[in-house]
Coordinates of C-alpha atoms in Angstrom, one line a residue:
Chain A
M575 CA 3.2 -26.2 200.1
P576 CA 1.9 -28.0 203.2
D577 CA -0.9 -30.1 201.9
A578 CA -0.1 -30.5 198.2
L579 CA -1.2 -33.6 196.4
L580 CA 1.1 -32.9 193.5
T581 CA 4.4 -31.0 193.6
L582 CA 6.7 -30.0 190.8
A583 CA 10.2 -28.9 191.9
G584 CA 12.7 -27.5 189.3
V585 CA 11.2 -29.5 186.5
H586 CA 12.9 -29.1 183.1
T587 CA 11.6 -30.8 179.9
H588 CA 13.2 -31.0 176.5
I589 CA 11.3 -32.1 173.4
G590 CA 13.9 -32.9 170.8
Q591 CA 16.3 -30.0 170.8
Y592 CA 13.8 -27.6 172.4
H593 CA 14.0 -26.7 176.1
I594 CA 10.3 -26.2 176.9
L595 CA 10.0 -26.3 180.6
Q596 CA 12.8 -24.3 182.3
G597 CA 12.5 -25.0 186.0
V598 CA 8.8 -25.3 186.8
D599 CA 7.9 -25.1 190.6
F600 CA 4.4 -25.3 191.9
G601 CA 2.1 -27.4 194.0
V602 CA -1.5 -28.5 193.5
P603 CA -3.4 -28.4 196.9
R604 CA -5.4 -31.5 197.8
G605 CA -9.1 -31.5 197.1
G606 CA -9.4 -28.3 195.1
V607 CA -9.2 -27.0 191.5
T608 CA -5.9 -25.5 190.4
V609 CA -5.9 -23.6 187.1
L610 CA -2.8 -23.4 185.0
L611 CA -3.0 -20.2 182.9
G612 CA -0.7 -18.6 180.4
R613 CA -0.5 -17.5 176.8
N614 CA -0.1 -20.0 173.9
G615 CA 3.3 -21.7 173.9
A616 CA 3.9 -20.9 177.6
G617 CA 4.4 -24.6 178.3
K618 CA 1.0 -25.5 179.9
T619 CA 0.3 -28.7 177.8
T620 CA 4.0 -29.8 178.2
T621 CA 3.6 -29.5 181.9
M622 CA 0.6 -31.8 181.8
R623 CA 2.3 -34.2 179.6
T624 CA 5.4 -34.1 181.8
I625 CA 3.4 -34.9 184.9
M626 CA 1.7 -37.8 183.0
G627 CA 5.1 -39.2 181.9
L628 CA 4.4 -38.6 178.2
N629 CA 7.3 -36.1 177.9
P630 CA 9.5 -37.3 180.8
P631 CA 11.4 -34.5 182.6
S632 CA 15.1 -34.1 181.9
R633 CA 15.6 -32.6 185.4
G634 CA 13.7 -31.9 188.5
Q635 CA 11.3 -33.9 190.7
I636 CA 7.5 -34.6 190.5
T637 CA 5.9 -36.0 193.6
F638 CA 2.3 -37.3 193.8
D639 CA 0.7 -38.2 197.1
G640 CA 4.2 -38.3 198.7
A641 CA 5.8 -40.6 196.1
T642 CA 8.1 -39.6 193.3
I643 CA 6.5 -40.2 189.9
S644 CA 9.1 -38.4 187.7
G645 CA 10.7 -41.2 185.7
L646 CA 7.8 -43.6 185.9
T647 CA 6.0 -44.8 182.7
P648 CA 2.6 -43.2 181.8
H649 CA 0.7 -46.4 182.6
A650 CA 2.4 -46.6 186.1
I651 CA 1.5 -42.9 186.7
A652 CA -2.1 -43.6 185.6
R653 CA -2.4 -46.6 187.8
S654 CA -1.2 -44.6 190.8
G655 CA -4.4 -42.5 190.5
V656 CA -3.8 -39.8 187.9
A657 CA -6.3 -39.4 185.0
Y658 CA -5.5 -37.3 182.0
V659 CA -7.9 -35.6 179.6
P660 CA -5.7 -34.4 176.7
E661 CA -6.3 -31.3 174.6
Q662 CA -7.2 -33.2 171.5
M663 CA -9.7 -35.4 173.5
G664 CA -8.0 -38.6 172.6
V665 CA -11.0 -40.8 172.2
F666 CA -10.5 -44.1 170.4
A667 CA -12.5 -43.4 167.2
D668 CA -12.9 -47.1 166.1
L669 CA -14.2 -48.2 169.5
T670 CA -17.8 -47.5 170.6
V671 CA -18.6 -45.1 173.4
A672 CA -19.3 -48.1 175.7
E673 CA -15.9 -49.6 174.8
N674 CA -14.1 -46.3 175.4
M675 CA -15.6 -46.0 178.8
T676 CA -15.2 -49.7 179.8
L677 CA -11.5 -49.5 178.7
A678 CA -10.9 -46.7 181.2
A679 CA -12.5 -48.7 184.1
L680 CA -9.3 -50.3 185.3
A681 CA -10.9 -51.9 188.4
G682 CA -13.5 -53.9 186.5
P683 CA -16.8 -53.3 184.8
P684 CA -18.0 -49.7 185.3
D685 CA -20.2 -49.0 188.3
T686 CA -23.8 -48.5 187.2
A687 CA -24.5 -45.6 189.7
R688 CA -21.3 -43.9 188.6
L689 CA -22.4 -44.2 184.9
E690 CA -25.8 -42.7 185.7
W691 CA -24.1 -39.8 187.4
I692 CA -22.0 -39.2 184.3
F693 CA -25.0 -39.5 182.0
S694 CA -26.8 -36.9 184.2
F695 CA -24.2 -34.3 183.0
F696 CA -23.5 -35.7 179.5
P697 CA -26.8 -37.4 178.3
A698 CA -25.4 -37.6 174.7
L699 CA -23.1 -40.4 175.9
K700 CA -26.1 -42.6 176.8
K701 CA -27.8 -41.9 173.5
F702 CA -24.6 -42.9 171.5
W703 CA -23.6 -45.6 173.9
R704 CA -23.3 -48.3 171.1
S705 CA -22.0 -45.9 168.4
P706 CA -18.4 -45.6 167.4
A707 CA -16.7 -42.7 169.1
G708 CA -15.5 -41.5 165.7
V709 CA -19.0 -40.4 164.7
L710 CA -19.5 -38.1 167.7
S711 CA -19.3 -34.3 167.4
G712 CA -16.4 -32.4 168.8
G713 CA -18.3 -31.5 172.0
Q714 CA -19.5 -35.1 172.4
K715 CA -15.9 -36.3 172.0
Q716 CA -14.9 -33.9 174.8
M717 CA -17.7 -35.2 177.0
L718 CA -16.5 -38.7 176.4
A719 CA -12.9 -37.8 177.1
I720 CA -13.9 -36.3 180.5
A721 CA -16.4 -39.1 181.3
R722 CA -13.6 -41.6 180.6
A723 CA -11.3 -39.9 183.1
V724 CA -14.0 -39.9 185.8
I725 CA -15.4 -43.4 185.2
E726 CA -13.7 -44.4 188.4
P727 CA -12.8 -42.1 191.3
R728 CA -9.2 -40.8 190.8
A729 CA -7.1 -38.8 193.2
L730 CA -6.0 -36.3 190.6
L731 CA -7.5 -35.2 187.3
L732 CA -5.3 -33.4 184.7
I733 CA -7.6 -31.7 182.2
D734 CA -6.2 -29.8 179.3
E735 CA -8.4 -27.0 177.8
P736 CA -11.8 -28.8 178.1
T737 CA -13.8 -25.8 176.7
K738 CA -11.8 -25.4 173.5
G739 CA -14.4 -25.1 170.6
I740 CA -17.2 -26.4 172.9
A741 CA -20.8 -25.0 172.9
P742 CA -21.8 -22.9 175.9
A743 CA -24.5 -25.4 177.0
I744 CA -22.0 -28.2 177.2
I745 CA -19.6 -25.9 179.1
D746 CA -22.3 -25.3 181.8
N747 CA -22.7 -29.1 182.2
M748 CA -18.9 -29.4 182.5
I749 CA -18.9 -26.8 185.3
G750 CA -21.6 -28.8 187.0
A751 CA -19.6 -32.0 186.7
F752 CA -16.4 -30.4 188.0
E753 CA -18.2 -28.8 190.9
E754 CA -19.5 -32.2 192.0
L755 CA -16.1 -33.7 191.6
K756 CA -14.7 -31.0 193.9
Q757 CA -17.3 -31.9 196.4
Q758 CA -16.1 -35.6 196.1
A759 CA -12.6 -34.3 197.2
T760 CA -11.2 -35.0 193.7
T761 CA -8.2 -32.8 193.0
I762 CA -8.2 -31.1 189.6
L763 CA -5.4 -29.5 187.7
L764 CA -7.0 -27.6 184.8
V765 CA -5.3 -25.9 181.8
E766 CA -7.8 -23.3 180.5
Q767 CA -7.8 -20.3 178.2
N768 CA -11.4 -19.3 179.0
F769 CA -10.8 -17.1 182.0
H770 CA -14.5 -16.9 183.0
F771 CA -14.7 -20.7 183.1
A772 CA -11.3 -20.9 184.9
S773 CA -12.2 -18.3 187.5
S774 CA -15.6 -19.8 188.2
L775 CA -14.0 -23.2 189.1
G776 CA -10.5 -22.5 190.3
D777 CA -9.4 -22.3 193.9
T778 CA -5.8 -21.6 193.2
V779 CA -4.0 -20.5 190.1
A780 CA -0.5 -20.8 188.6
V781 CA 0.4 -18.6 185.6
M782 CA 3.1 -19.8 183.2
D783 CA 5.3 -17.9 180.8
D784 CA 8.3 -19.1 178.8
G785 CA 8.3 -22.5 180.5
R786 CA 8.3 -21.1 184.1
I787 CA 5.7 -20.3 186.8
V788 CA 5.5 -16.5 187.0
H789 CA 2.7 -16.3 189.5
A790 CA 1.0 -18.6 192.0
G791 CA -1.8 -17.8 194.4
S792 CA -5.5 -17.8 195.0
M793 CA -7.9 -17.5 192.0
A794 CA -10.1 -15.2 194.0
A795 CA -7.3 -12.7 194.3
L796 CA -6.5 -12.8 190.6
A797 CA -10.1 -12.6 189.5
T798 CA -10.6 -9.4 191.4
D799 CA -7.3 -7.8 190.5
T800 CA -7.6 -6.5 187.0
T801 CA -4.1 -4.9 187.1
L802 CA -2.6 -8.3 187.9
Q803 CA -4.6 -9.9 185.2
S804 CA -3.4 -7.4 182.6
R805 CA 0.2 -7.8 183.7
L806 CA 0.1 -11.6 183.7
L807 CA -2.3 -12.4 181.0
G808 CA -3.0 -9.3 179.1
L809 CA -6.7 -9.4 179.8
S810 CA -9.2 -8.6 182.5
L811 CA -12.1 -10.7 183.7
D812 CA -14.5 -7.8 183.0
A813 CA -13.5 -7.9 179.3
H814 CA -14.2 -11.6 179.2
G815 CA -17.3 -11.7 181.4
Chain B
M140 CA -28.1 -63.6 164.0
S141 CA -29.1 -66.4 166.3
G142 CA -27.9 -66.6 169.8
F143 CA -25.6 -69.6 169.1
T144 CA -24.0 -67.9 166.0
N145 CA -23.6 -64.7 167.9
T146 CA -21.8 -66.5 170.7
L147 CA -19.7 -68.5 168.1
L148 CA -18.7 -65.2 166.4
S149 CA -18.1 -63.5 169.8
G150 CA -20.8 -60.9 169.0
D151 CA -18.8 -59.7 166.0
G152 CA -20.8 -60.8 163.0
P153 CA -20.1 -59.7 159.4
R154 CA -22.5 -56.7 159.7
S155 CA -23.3 -56.7 156.0
R156 CA -25.7 -58.9 154.0
V157 CA -23.4 -59.1 151.0
L158 CA -20.5 -60.0 153.3
T159 CA -22.6 -62.6 155.1
A160 CA -23.5 -64.1 151.7
L161 CA -19.9 -64.1 150.5
L162 CA -18.7 -65.7 153.7
A163 CA -21.4 -68.3 153.6
V164 CA -20.4 -69.3 150.1
I165 CA -16.8 -69.5 151.0
V166 CA -17.4 -71.6 154.2
G167 CA -19.9 -73.8 152.3
V168 CA -17.6 -74.5 149.4
L169 CA -14.6 -75.1 151.7
A170 CA -16.7 -77.5 153.9
L171 CA -17.8 -79.6 150.9
A172 CA -14.7 -79.1 148.6
P173 CA -13.6 -82.8 148.6
F174 CA -17.1 -83.8 147.4
L175 CA -17.7 -80.9 145.0
F176 CA -14.6 -80.9 142.9
D177 CA -12.6 -83.6 141.1
G178 CA -8.9 -83.6 140.8
A179 CA -6.0 -82.7 143.1
Q180 CA -5.7 -79.0 142.2
A181 CA -9.1 -78.1 143.6
I182 CA -8.6 -79.8 147.0
N183 CA -5.0 -78.4 147.1
T184 CA -6.4 -74.9 146.6
A185 CA -9.1 -75.4 149.2
A186 CA -6.6 -76.7 151.8
K187 CA -4.2 -73.8 151.0
I188 CA -7.1 -71.3 151.4
C189 CA -7.8 -72.8 154.9
V190 CA -4.2 -72.5 156.0
F191 CA -3.8 -69.0 154.6
I192 CA -7.0 -67.8 156.3
V193 CA -5.3 -68.6 159.6
L194 CA -2.0 -67.1 158.5
A195 CA -3.6 -63.9 157.2
A196 CA -5.8 -63.7 160.3
S197 CA -2.8 -64.0 162.5
Y198 CA -1.1 -61.2 160.6
D199 CA -4.2 -59.1 160.8
L200 CA -4.2 -59.6 164.6
L201 CA -0.7 -58.0 164.5
L202 CA -1.1 -55.4 161.8
G203 CA -4.8 -54.6 161.8
Y204 CA -5.5 -54.8 165.5
T205 CA -2.2 -54.0 167.1
G206 CA -0.7 -51.7 164.5
I207 CA 2.6 -53.6 164.4
V208 CA 4.3 -54.0 161.0
S209 CA 6.3 -57.2 161.1
F210 CA 8.3 -58.9 158.4
A211 CA 9.0 -61.9 160.6
H212 CA 5.7 -63.5 160.3
T213 CA 6.7 -66.2 157.8
M214 CA 9.5 -67.1 160.2
F215 CA 6.8 -68.3 162.7
F216 CA 5.0 -70.0 159.8
G217 CA 8.2 -71.8 159.0
I218 CA 8.9 -72.7 162.6
G219 CA 5.5 -74.5 162.7
A220 CA 6.1 -76.3 159.4
Y221 CA 9.6 -77.3 160.3
G222 CA 8.7 -78.3 163.8
V223 CA 6.0 -80.8 162.6
G224 CA 7.9 -81.8 159.4
L225 CA 11.2 -82.6 161.1
A226 CA 9.5 -84.4 163.9
F227 CA 7.8 -86.7 161.5
H228 CA 11.0 -87.1 159.5
F229 CA 13.3 -87.9 162.4
W230 CA 10.9 -89.6 164.9
G231 CA 8.6 -91.4 162.5
P232 CA 5.1 -90.9 161.3
T233 CA 3.3 -91.1 164.6
W234 CA 0.8 -88.8 166.3
T235 CA 3.1 -88.5 169.3
A236 CA 5.9 -87.3 167.0
G237 CA 3.6 -84.8 165.3
L238 CA 2.3 -83.4 168.6
A239 CA 5.8 -83.2 170.1
G240 CA 7.0 -81.4 167.0
L241 CA 4.1 -79.0 167.3
G242 CA 4.8 -78.4 171.0
I243 CA 8.5 -77.7 170.3
A244 CA 7.6 -75.3 167.5
L245 CA 5.0 -73.5 169.6
T246 CA 7.5 -73.1 172.5
A247 CA 10.3 -71.9 170.1
G248 CA 7.9 -69.6 168.3
L249 CA 6.7 -68.1 171.6
I250 CA 10.2 -67.6 173.0
L251 CA 11.3 -65.9 169.8
A252 CA 8.2 -63.7 169.7
L253 CA 8.7 -62.8 173.3
A254 CA 12.4 -61.9 172.8
I255 CA 11.7 -59.9 169.6
G256 CA 8.8 -58.1 171.4
F257 CA 10.7 -57.1 174.5
V258 CA 13.8 -56.1 172.7
S259 CA 12.3 -54.3 169.7
L260 CA 8.7 -53.2 170.4
R261 CA 9.9 -50.2 172.3
V262 CA 11.4 -48.7 169.2
K263 CA 9.5 -46.9 166.4
A264 CA 7.4 -48.9 163.9
I265 CA 9.9 -48.6 161.0
F266 CA 12.8 -49.8 163.2
Y267 CA 10.7 -52.7 164.5
A268 CA 9.9 -53.6 160.9
M269 CA 13.6 -53.5 159.9
I270 CA 14.6 -55.6 162.9
T271 CA 12.0 -58.3 162.1
L272 CA 13.1 -58.3 158.5
A273 CA 16.7 -58.9 159.6
V274 CA 15.7 -61.7 162.0
A275 CA 13.5 -63.4 159.4
S276 CA 16.2 -63.2 156.8
A277 CA 18.8 -64.7 159.2
F278 CA 16.3 -67.5 160.1
A279 CA 15.7 -68.3 156.4
I280 CA 19.5 -68.4 155.7
L281 CA 20.0 -70.6 158.8
A282 CA 17.3 -73.1 157.7
G283 CA 19.0 -73.3 154.2
Q284 CA 22.4 -73.8 155.7
L285 CA 21.7 -76.4 158.4
S286 CA 21.2 -78.9 155.6
D287 CA 22.0 -82.0 157.7
F288 CA 19.1 -81.1 159.9
T289 CA 16.6 -79.2 157.8
G290 CA 17.5 -80.7 154.3
G291 CA 18.8 -77.3 153.2
E292 CA 17.3 -75.7 150.1
D293 CA 15.8 -79.1 149.1
G294 CA 13.8 -79.3 152.3
R295 CA 12.5 -82.5 153.8
S296 CA 9.7 -84.9 152.7
F297 CA 8.1 -87.0 155.4
R298 CA 5.4 -89.5 156.0
V299 CA 2.3 -88.7 158.1
P300 CA 0.4 -91.0 160.5
E301 CA -1.5 -93.8 158.7
L302 CA -4.9 -92.3 159.1
L303 CA -3.8 -89.2 157.1
R304 CA -2.1 -91.0 154.2
P305 CA -3.6 -90.7 150.7
T306 CA -3.4 -94.4 150.3
T307 CA -5.5 -95.1 153.4
M308 CA -9.0 -95.9 152.5
L309 CA -11.3 -95.0 155.4
F310 CA -14.8 -95.8 154.0
Q311 CA -17.0 -95.3 151.0
M312 CA -19.8 -92.7 150.9
P313 CA -23.2 -94.6 151.0
L314 CA -25.0 -92.8 148.2
T315 CA -22.2 -91.7 145.8
G316 CA -19.9 -94.6 146.4
M317 CA -17.0 -92.0 146.6
S318 CA -14.0 -93.3 148.5
V319 CA -13.0 -91.3 151.6
T320 CA -9.2 -91.5 151.9
G321 CA -6.7 -90.3 154.4
R322 CA -6.2 -87.3 152.2
I323 CA -9.8 -86.2 152.7
A324 CA -9.4 -86.8 156.5
T325 CA -6.3 -84.6 156.4
Y326 CA -8.3 -81.9 154.6
Y327 CA -11.0 -81.9 157.2
L328 CA -8.5 -81.9 160.1
I329 CA -7.0 -78.8 158.5
A330 CA -10.3 -77.2 157.8
L331 CA -11.7 -77.8 161.3
A332 CA -8.4 -76.6 163.0
A333 CA -8.5 -73.5 160.8
A334 CA -12.1 -72.8 161.8
A335 CA -11.3 -73.3 165.5
I336 CA -8.2 -71.0 165.3
F337 CA -10.2 -68.4 163.4
L338 CA -13.0 -68.4 166.0
G339 CA -10.4 -68.3 168.8
A340 CA -8.9 -65.2 167.1
L341 CA -12.3 -63.6 166.8
R342 CA -12.8 -64.2 170.6
I343 CA -9.4 -62.6 171.3
V344 CA -10.1 -59.4 169.3
N345 CA -13.5 -59.0 170.9
S346 CA -12.3 -59.5 174.4
P347 CA -11.3 -56.6 176.7
F348 CA -7.7 -57.5 175.8
G349 CA -8.5 -57.0 172.1
R350 CA -10.0 -53.6 172.8
V351 CA -6.8 -52.5 174.5
L352 CA -4.9 -53.7 171.4
Q353 CA -7.2 -51.6 169.2
A354 CA -6.8 -48.6 171.6
I355 CA -3.0 -49.0 171.3
R356 CA -3.2 -49.2 167.5
E357 CA -5.2 -45.9 167.5
N358 CA -3.0 -44.0 169.9
E359 CA -0.4 -45.7 172.0
F360 CA 0.2 -42.6 174.2
R361 CA -3.4 -42.3 175.1
A362 CA -3.6 -46.0 175.9
G363 CA -0.6 -45.6 178.1
A364 CA -2.1 -42.6 179.8
L365 CA -5.2 -44.7 180.6
G366 CA -3.0 -47.1 182.5
F367 CA -2.1 -49.8 179.9
D368 CA 1.5 -51.1 179.6
V369 CA 1.8 -50.6 175.8
V370 CA 5.0 -52.8 175.4
A371 CA 3.5 -55.6 177.5
Y372 CA 0.2 -55.6 175.5
R373 CA 2.1 -55.4 172.2
T374 CA 4.4 -58.3 173.2
I375 CA 1.4 -60.5 174.2
G376 CA -0.3 -59.6 170.8
N377 CA 2.9 -60.5 169.0
C378 CA 3.1 -63.8 170.9
L379 CA -0.5 -64.7 170.1
A380 CA -0.1 -63.8 166.4
A381 CA 3.2 -65.9 166.3
A382 CA 1.4 -68.9 167.9
M383 CA -1.3 -68.7 165.3
A384 CA 1.3 -68.5 162.5
V385 CA 3.1 -71.5 164.0
L386 CA -0.2 -73.5 164.0
A387 CA -0.8 -72.5 160.3
G388 CA 2.7 -73.6 159.4
A389 CA 2.1 -77.0 161.1
L390 CA -1.2 -77.5 159.2
Y391 CA 0.5 -76.5 155.9
A392 CA 3.3 -79.0 156.4
L393 CA 0.8 -81.7 157.3
W394 CA -1.0 -81.0 154.0
L395 CA 2.1 -80.8 151.8
R396 CA 4.0 -83.7 153.6
Y397 CA 7.0 -81.6 152.8
V398 CA 8.8 -78.7 154.4
G399 CA 11.3 -76.4 152.7
P400 CA 12.4 -72.8 152.7
D401 CA 10.4 -71.9 149.5
T402 CA 7.0 -73.1 150.8
T403 CA 7.2 -71.5 154.2
L404 CA 10.0 -69.0 154.8
S405 CA 10.3 -67.1 151.5
F406 CA 9.7 -63.3 151.5
A407 CA 7.2 -63.8 148.7
I408 CA 4.9 -65.5 151.2
M409 CA 5.3 -62.5 153.5
L410 CA 4.2 -60.2 150.7
D411 CA 1.3 -62.6 149.8
I412 CA -0.2 -62.4 153.3
L413 CA 0.3 -58.6 153.4
L414 CA -1.7 -58.4 150.2
M415 CA -4.4 -60.8 151.5
V416 CA -4.9 -58.7 154.6
V417 CA -5.0 -55.4 152.6
I418 CA -7.4 -56.8 150.0
G419 CA -9.7 -58.2 152.6
G420 CA -9.6 -55.3 154.9
M421 CA -7.2 -54.6 157.9
G422 CA -8.6 -54.9 161.4
T423 CA -11.6 -57.0 160.5
L424 CA -10.5 -60.6 160.7
Y425 CA -13.2 -61.5 158.2
G426 CA -11.0 -59.7 155.7
S427 CA -8.5 -62.5 156.0
V428 CA -11.1 -65.0 154.9
I429 CA -12.1 -62.9 151.8
G430 CA -8.5 -61.8 151.1
A431 CA -7.0 -65.3 151.4
T432 CA -9.7 -66.8 149.2
I433 CA -9.4 -64.2 146.4
F434 CA -5.7 -64.3 146.4
I435 CA -5.2 -68.1 146.5
L436 CA -7.9 -68.5 143.8
A437 CA -6.2 -65.9 141.6
Q438 CA -2.8 -67.5 142.2
S439 CA -4.1 -70.9 141.4
Y440 CA -6.5 -70.2 138.5
L441 CA -5.5 -66.9 136.9
Q442 CA -3.0 -68.6 134.7
K443 CA -5.6 -71.0 133.5
L444 CA -8.1 -68.2 132.8
M445 CA -5.4 -66.4 130.8
V446 CA -4.8 -69.5 128.7
I447 CA -8.5 -69.3 127.8
A448 CA -8.4 -65.6 127.2
S449 CA -5.3 -65.7 125.2
S450 CA -6.7 -68.4 122.8
A451 CA -10.0 -66.6 122.6
F452 CA -8.2 -63.5 121.3
K453 CA -6.2 -65.4 118.8
G454 CA -5.8 -63.5 115.5
V455 CA -6.6 -60.1 117.2
P456 CA -3.5 -58.0 117.3
L457 CA -1.7 -57.5 120.7
L458 CA -4.4 -59.0 122.9
P459 CA -3.2 -62.6 122.9
D460 CA 0.2 -61.3 124.0
I461 CA -1.3 -59.1 126.7
F462 CA -3.2 -62.1 128.1
H463 CA -0.4 -64.5 127.7
P464 CA -0.3 -66.9 130.7
D465 CA 3.3 -66.0 131.4
R466 CA 2.0 -62.5 132.4
W467 CA -0.3 -63.7 135.2
L468 CA 1.8 -62.0 137.8
L469 CA 1.4 -58.7 136.0
W470 CA -2.4 -59.1 136.0
L471 CA -2.4 -60.2 139.7
G472 CA -0.6 -56.9 140.3
V473 CA -3.3 -55.0 138.3
L474 CA -6.0 -56.7 140.3
F475 CA -4.3 -55.7 143.5
V476 CA -4.0 -52.0 142.4
L477 CA -7.7 -52.0 141.3
S478 CA -8.8 -53.5 144.6
V479 CA -6.9 -51.0 146.7
Y480 CA -8.2 -48.1 144.5
F481 CA -11.9 -49.2 144.6
F482 CA -11.8 -50.6 148.1
P483 CA -9.4 -48.5 150.1
T484 CA -10.5 -50.0 153.4
G485 CA -10.5 -53.5 151.9
L486 CA -13.5 -55.4 150.7
V487 CA -14.8 -56.1 154.2
G488 CA -14.3 -52.4 155.3
T489 CA -16.1 -51.2 152.2
L490 CA -19.0 -53.6 152.5
R491 CA -19.5 -52.8 156.2
A492 CA -19.4 -49.1 155.6
R493 CA -22.0 -49.4 152.8
A494 CA -24.2 -51.5 155.1
A495 CA -23.9 -49.0 157.9
L496 CA -24.9 -46.2 155.4
Q497 CA -28.0 -48.1 154.3
K498 CA -28.9 -48.7 157.9
D499 CA -28.8 -44.9 158.7

């Protein structure tokens, strides 16, 4: 891929005795949203964790912005410009919302204008600024996890199923936030089961099955091709509209 | 909370009226202990409480804030006590000797903590706990066997600088006529040092560094994915806790004017500080004040209370035997089980949770 910010080439990952990723190859173009689709257990979350160094690859190469990051520790990968929003939100329950956000601002105290921009999408975070993150609802925790990842501009955002169990009103705010991030030239790799959400945001798509990429292309092409959707995902956009 | 108190407590106040009252009573009694109580046992107990507040707080920094289970904490306590004690013993009772001993102990403690941290903090918690147990046992055996240097199982008695000796008369209190001796000066040196170290620890846990430690405790993978080097942070936390334990050991040796394996290196002390932290409440620091006070008071006075209870039940079947003073450890165990049952998050955790509920 000519202008890929992130490239995975022949990536294999083992978790214990299980061979989860079995040669993953795909690229994430710079400045757009790439959606990783696939049924449960296809290896999407493991791919995200492998990129982040949480499940290091046993074979293959991952390059980010021209540098090899496979083999680096998670903190080194994070400091190279990758932010990760895990599936289970991963907020620190004993710390306040403010402390969670400040912790993620690696370059120093959070920028006030950036904070206000985040609050414009997720106003609940301003309301509960001094409350422990543990008391937030599931949706608010998801907002916090996303807000924490974007508290500073990052080159690449890895976001794992942000809409899982989230109210539609919050999903609309998320779409707004991700659209603006796209305009700011942030590259996003999104794992998503909600095809409507995925197709409204995605520029490119990679579909996984059994630990491999089985399809890669433009999201627009997949969104309009119901036969392809049925073959790859067992669904059609019309059914999920 | 006034601005000064808020700054002193690093913005992390007790957050419960009952807890504030309890802490005020403890601090007030400890501050006036030499003038409030007669006899050696009371002041001994007060000094021991001061030392164990620091020791329990240092262990809380490790267990409660960083999530590290270590059994080597008494080793650092011992290093502090042996450093100061042996320095006074071999180099004479001078301030220079004491400070040099403390400096050597701090350096040795930090090097050991750094080595243990880098070598072992990468492994899973249970393996780290086992490694620290092995290192601490080896250190205790070494201290017992190097008898020419450490005094072996008998330990070493030593003299302290003249200002701190019990026989030194400093002045008489104007109103009460009470004599202020070197012993009282030693007590206040220990109490003030303990207060300063505790406030320093409070500052650490409320700093950005402390927040990272708490994040690592909650989920080390997430903290790593945010960009924090988990092993480095844990190692620094380990070193800070070790330094605090070294200082506590030095203060304890200064008070006892004796250093030996039983008073500083025994596994029983390790269990004691674990109980203090659990009873008080992990991850609160104030829990170490409450836990150490309750535990040392029970350890010092439970036997006396049981003598009274046993004689009060004289003639009643079974009860005098149940409350026989020899069974004080059994009752201490019962108290611990009850406290864990009724206060699962420790006294401080429970009091803070109740206060928060009332506020809502």
